[in-house]
PDB file of C-alpha atoms in Angstrom:
ATOM      1  CA  UNK A 197     -12.941  22.331  21.193  1.00  0.00           C
ATOM      2  CA  UNK A 198     -15.366  23.228  18.447  1.00  0.00           C
ATOM      3  CA  UNK A 199     -16.697  20.281  16.471  1.00  0.00           C
ATOM      4  CA  UNK A 200     -17.243  20.836  12.768  1.00  0.00           C
ATOM      5  CA  UNK A 201     -18.870  17.534  11.820  1.00  0.00           C
ATOM      6  CA  UNK A 202     -19.604  13.900  12.483  1.00  0.00           C
ATOM      7  CA  UNK A 203     -16.736  11.424  12.606  1.00  0.00           C
ATOM      8  CA  UNK A 204     -16.901   8.112  10.802  1.00  0.00           C
ATOM      9  CA  UNK A 205     -17.585   5.318  11.626  1.00  0.00           C
ATOM     10  CA  UNK A 206     -20.656   6.231  13.602  1.00  0.00           C
ATOM     11  CA  UNK A 207     -20.176   4.622  16.975  1.00  0.00           C
ATOM     12  CA  UNK A 208     -20.583   5.704  20.599  1.00  0.00           C
ATOM     13  CA  UNK A 209     -17.215   7.472  20.673  1.00  0.00           C
ATOM     14  CA  UNK A 210     -17.376   9.256  17.324  1.00  0.00           C
ATOM     15  CA  UNK A 211     -21.040  10.171  17.627  1.00  0.00           C
ATOM     16  CA  UNK A 212     -20.327  12.517  20.534  1.00  0.00           C
ATOM     17  CA  UNK A 213     -16.754  13.544  19.742  1.00  0.00           C
ATOM     18  CA  UNK A 214     -17.082  14.570  16.096  1.00  0.00           C
ATOM     19  CA  UNK A 215     -14.258  16.066  14.054  1.00  0.00           C
ATOM     20  CA  UNK A 216     -12.273  19.141  15.014  1.00  0.00           C
ATOM     21  CA  UNK A 217     -10.553  20.113  11.760  1.00  0.00           C
ATOM     22  CA  UNK A 218     -11.256  20.230   8.056  1.00  0.00           C
ATOM     23  CA  UNK A 219      -8.910  17.377   7.095  1.00  0.00           C
ATOM     24  CA  UNK A 220     -10.526  14.962   9.555  1.00  0.00           C
ATOM     25  CA  UNK A 221     -13.968  15.930   8.294  1.00  0.00           C
ATOM     26  CA  UNK A 222     -12.925  15.477   4.667  1.00  0.00           C
ATOM     27  CA  UNK A 223     -11.564  12.005   5.481  1.00  0.00           C
ATOM     28  CA  UNK A 224     -14.805  11.151   7.275  1.00  0.00           C
ATOM     29  CA  UNK A 225     -16.816  12.401   4.286  1.00  0.00           C
ATOM     30  CA  UNK A 226     -14.656  10.309   1.941  1.00  0.00           C
ATOM     31  CA  UNK A 227     -15.208   7.138   3.980  1.00  0.00           C
ATOM     32  CA  UNK A 228     -18.927   7.830   4.032  1.00  0.00           C
ATOM     33  CA  UNK A 229     -18.895   8.271   0.249  1.00  0.00           C
ATOM     34  CA  UNK A 230     -16.944   5.033  -0.297  1.00  0.00           C
ATOM     35  CA  UNK A 231     -19.152   2.856   1.912  1.00  0.00           C
ATOM     36  CA  UNK A 232     -22.567   4.256   0.968  1.00  0.00           C
ATOM     37  CA  UNK A 233     -24.406   2.296  -1.724  1.00  0.00           C
ATOM     38  CA  UNK A 234     -25.857   4.358  -4.591  1.00  0.00           C
ATOM     39  CA  UNK A 235     -29.539   4.878  -3.841  1.00  0.00           C
ATOM     40  CA  UNK A 236     -29.062   4.405  -0.094  1.00  0.00           C
ATOM     41  CA  UNK A 237     -29.005   8.107   0.790  1.00  0.00           C
ATOM     42  CA  UNK A 238     -32.344   9.908   0.801  1.00  0.00           C
ATOM     43  CA  UNK A 239     -32.594  12.768  -1.735  1.00  0.00           C
ATOM     44  CA  UNK A 240     -29.144  11.904  -3.150  1.00  0.00           C
ATOM     45  CA  UNK A 241     -29.761   8.773  -5.266  1.00  0.00           C
ATOM     46  CA  UNK A 242     -26.415   9.031  -7.086  1.00  0.00           C
ATOM     47  CA  UNK A 243     -24.343   9.485  -3.892  1.00  0.00           C
ATOM     48  CA  UNK A 244     -21.980   6.657  -3.018  1.00  0.00           C
ATOM     49  CA  UNK A 245     -19.598   4.076  -4.417  1.00  0.00           C
ATOM     50  CA  UNK A 246     -20.789   0.961  -2.564  1.00  0.00           C
ATOM     51  CA  UNK A 247     -17.232  -0.253  -2.168  1.00  0.00           C
ATOM     52  CA  UNK A 248     -18.078  -3.279   0.008  1.00  0.00           C
ATOM     53  CA  UNK A 249     -20.164  -4.785  -2.764  1.00  0.00           C
ATOM     54  CA  UNK A 250     -17.545  -4.109  -5.446  1.00  0.00           C
ATOM     55  CA  UNK A 251     -14.616  -5.759  -3.689  1.00  0.00           C
ATOM     56  CA  UNK A 252     -16.262  -9.172  -3.770  1.00  0.00           C
ATOM     57  CA  UNK A 253     -16.525  -9.230  -7.533  1.00  0.00           C
ATOM     58  CA  UNK A 254     -14.436 -11.898  -9.265  1.00  0.00           C
ATOM     59  CA  UNK A 255     -12.149  -9.347 -10.861  1.00  0.00           C
ATOM     60  CA  UNK A 256     -11.946  -5.694  -9.876  1.00  0.00           C
ATOM     61  CA  UNK A 257     -11.422  -3.356 -12.811  1.00  0.00           C
ATOM     62  CA  UNK A 258      -9.207  -0.753 -11.138  1.00  0.00           C
ATOM     63  CA  UNK A 259      -9.606   1.781 -13.940  1.00  0.00           C
ATOM     64  CA  UNK A 260     -13.408   1.684 -13.700  1.00  0.00           C
ATOM     65  CA  UNK A 261     -13.240   1.800  -9.909  1.00  0.00           C
ATOM     66  CA  UNK A 262     -10.864   4.757  -9.996  1.00  0.00           C
ATOM     67  CA  UNK A 263     -13.100   6.545 -12.501  1.00  0.00           C
ATOM     68  CA  UNK A 264     -16.198   5.917 -10.370  1.00  0.00           C
ATOM     69  CA  UNK A 265     -14.483   7.134  -7.206  1.00  0.00           C
ATOM     70  CA  UNK A 266     -13.109  10.226  -8.972  1.00  0.00           C
ATOM     71  CA  UNK A 267     -16.546  11.111 -10.374  1.00  0.00           C
ATOM     72  CA  UNK A 268     -18.061  10.780  -6.902  1.00  0.00           C
ATOM     73  CA  UNK A 269     -15.262  12.844  -5.329  1.00  0.00           C
ATOM     74  CA  UNK A 270     -15.630  15.575  -7.968  1.00  0.00           C
ATOM     75  CA  UNK A 271     -19.353  15.756  -7.331  1.00  0.00           C
ATOM     76  CA  UNK A 272     -19.496  15.467  -3.542  1.00  0.00           C
ATOM     77  CA  UNK A 273     -16.009  16.232  -2.129  1.00  0.00           C
ATOM     78  CA  UNK A 274     -14.496  18.731  -4.565  1.00  0.00           C
ATOM     79  CA  UNK A 275     -11.664  19.805  -2.235  1.00  0.00           C
ATOM     80  CA  UNK A 276      -9.671  16.565  -2.791  1.00  0.00           C
ATOM     81  CA  UNK A 277      -8.269  14.803  -5.857  1.00  0.00           C
ATOM     82  CA  UNK A 278      -7.680  11.059  -6.138  1.00  0.00           C
ATOM     83  CA  UNK A 279      -4.002  10.452  -6.874  1.00  0.00           C
ATOM     84  CA  UNK A 280      -3.705   6.651  -6.785  1.00  0.00           C
ATOM     85  CA  UNK A 281      -5.739   3.547  -6.072  1.00  0.00           C
ATOM     86  CA  UNK A 282      -4.392   0.040  -5.491  1.00  0.00           C
ATOM     87  CA  UNK A 283      -6.267  -3.183  -4.822  1.00  0.00           C
ATOM     88  CA  UNK A 284      -4.546  -6.387  -3.779  1.00  0.00           C
ATOM     89  CA  UNK A 285      -5.623  -9.848  -2.637  1.00  0.00           C
ATOM     90  CA  UNK A 286      -3.927 -11.647   0.224  1.00  0.00           C
ATOM     91  CA  UNK A 287      -2.109 -14.899  -0.525  1.00  0.00           C
ATOM     92  CA  UNK A 288      -4.970 -16.961   0.899  1.00  0.00           C
ATOM     93  CA  UNK A 289      -7.437 -14.837  -1.177  1.00  0.00           C
ATOM     94  CA  UNK A 290      -9.522 -14.071   1.942  1.00  0.00           C
ATOM     95  CA  UNK A 291      -8.638 -10.390   2.243  1.00  0.00           C
ATOM     96  CA  UNK A 292      -8.876  -7.583  -0.281  1.00  0.00           C
ATOM     97  CA  UNK A 293      -6.876  -4.449   0.537  1.00  0.00           C
ATOM     98  CA  UNK A 294      -7.733  -1.191  -1.189  1.00  0.00           C
ATOM     99  CA  UNK A 295      -5.437   1.787  -0.760  1.00  0.00           C
ATOM    100  CA  UNK A 296      -6.502   5.274  -1.849  1.00  0.00           C
ATOM    101  CA  UNK A 297      -4.048   8.165  -1.986  1.00  0.00           C
ATOM    102  CA  UNK A 298      -5.547  11.598  -2.396  1.00  0.00           C
ATOM    103  CA  UNK A 299      -4.464  15.216  -2.396  1.00  0.00           C
ATOM    104  CA  UNK A 300      -6.055  17.907  -0.228  1.00  0.00           C
ATOM    105  CA  UNK A 301      -6.525  20.820  -2.616  1.00  0.00           C
ATOM    106  CA  UNK A 302      -6.670  23.245   0.325  1.00  0.00           C
ATOM    107  CA  UNK A 303      -2.972  22.878   1.142  1.00  0.00           C
ATOM    108  CA  UNK A 304      -1.639  20.332  -1.420  1.00  0.00           C
ATOM    109  CA  UNK A 305      -0.873  17.741   1.250  1.00  0.00           C
ATOM    110  CA  UNK A 306      -1.408  14.027   0.630  1.00  0.00           C
ATOM    111  CA  UNK A 307      -3.167  11.414   2.676  1.00  0.00           C
ATOM    112  CA  UNK A 308      -3.843   7.698   2.223  1.00  0.00           C
ATOM    113  CA  UNK A 309      -6.700   5.513   3.362  1.00  0.00           C
ATOM    114  CA  UNK A 310      -6.202   1.761   3.484  1.00  0.00           C
ATOM    115  CA  UNK A 311      -9.285  -0.435   3.684  1.00  0.00           C
ATOM    116  CA  UNK A 312      -9.151  -4.163   4.413  1.00  0.00           C
ATOM    117  CA  UNK A 313     -12.097  -6.402   3.558  1.00  0.00           C
ATOM    118  CA  UNK A 314     -12.137  -9.956   4.922  1.00  0.00           C
ATOM    119  CA  UNK A 315     -14.377 -12.647   3.494  1.00  0.00           C
TER     120      UNK A 315
END
């Protein structure tokens, strides 16, 4: 049971358990990248997408968002490639769902992260 990194989100369980394989650590790194605001990380002022702030804009430009995420992934998580991004609003317009599909370049397998933001 060797731990290779910190799991995300940082809570009591993940803080002590960590991640045990490369794919879990890459997913944790990706979540960290998506939720970190640019300028928030010390010594890495360009790190982060700040996704929480972006989803509450009046209209999300998916092409710009995809480009921003891909630039960040290329710079900070080069062992994955963004394949697809979708953003949808719920019928009552109180929930934004963002789905990211990406490819692990280590073994060419795909994974998807779905993030739901309620407001």
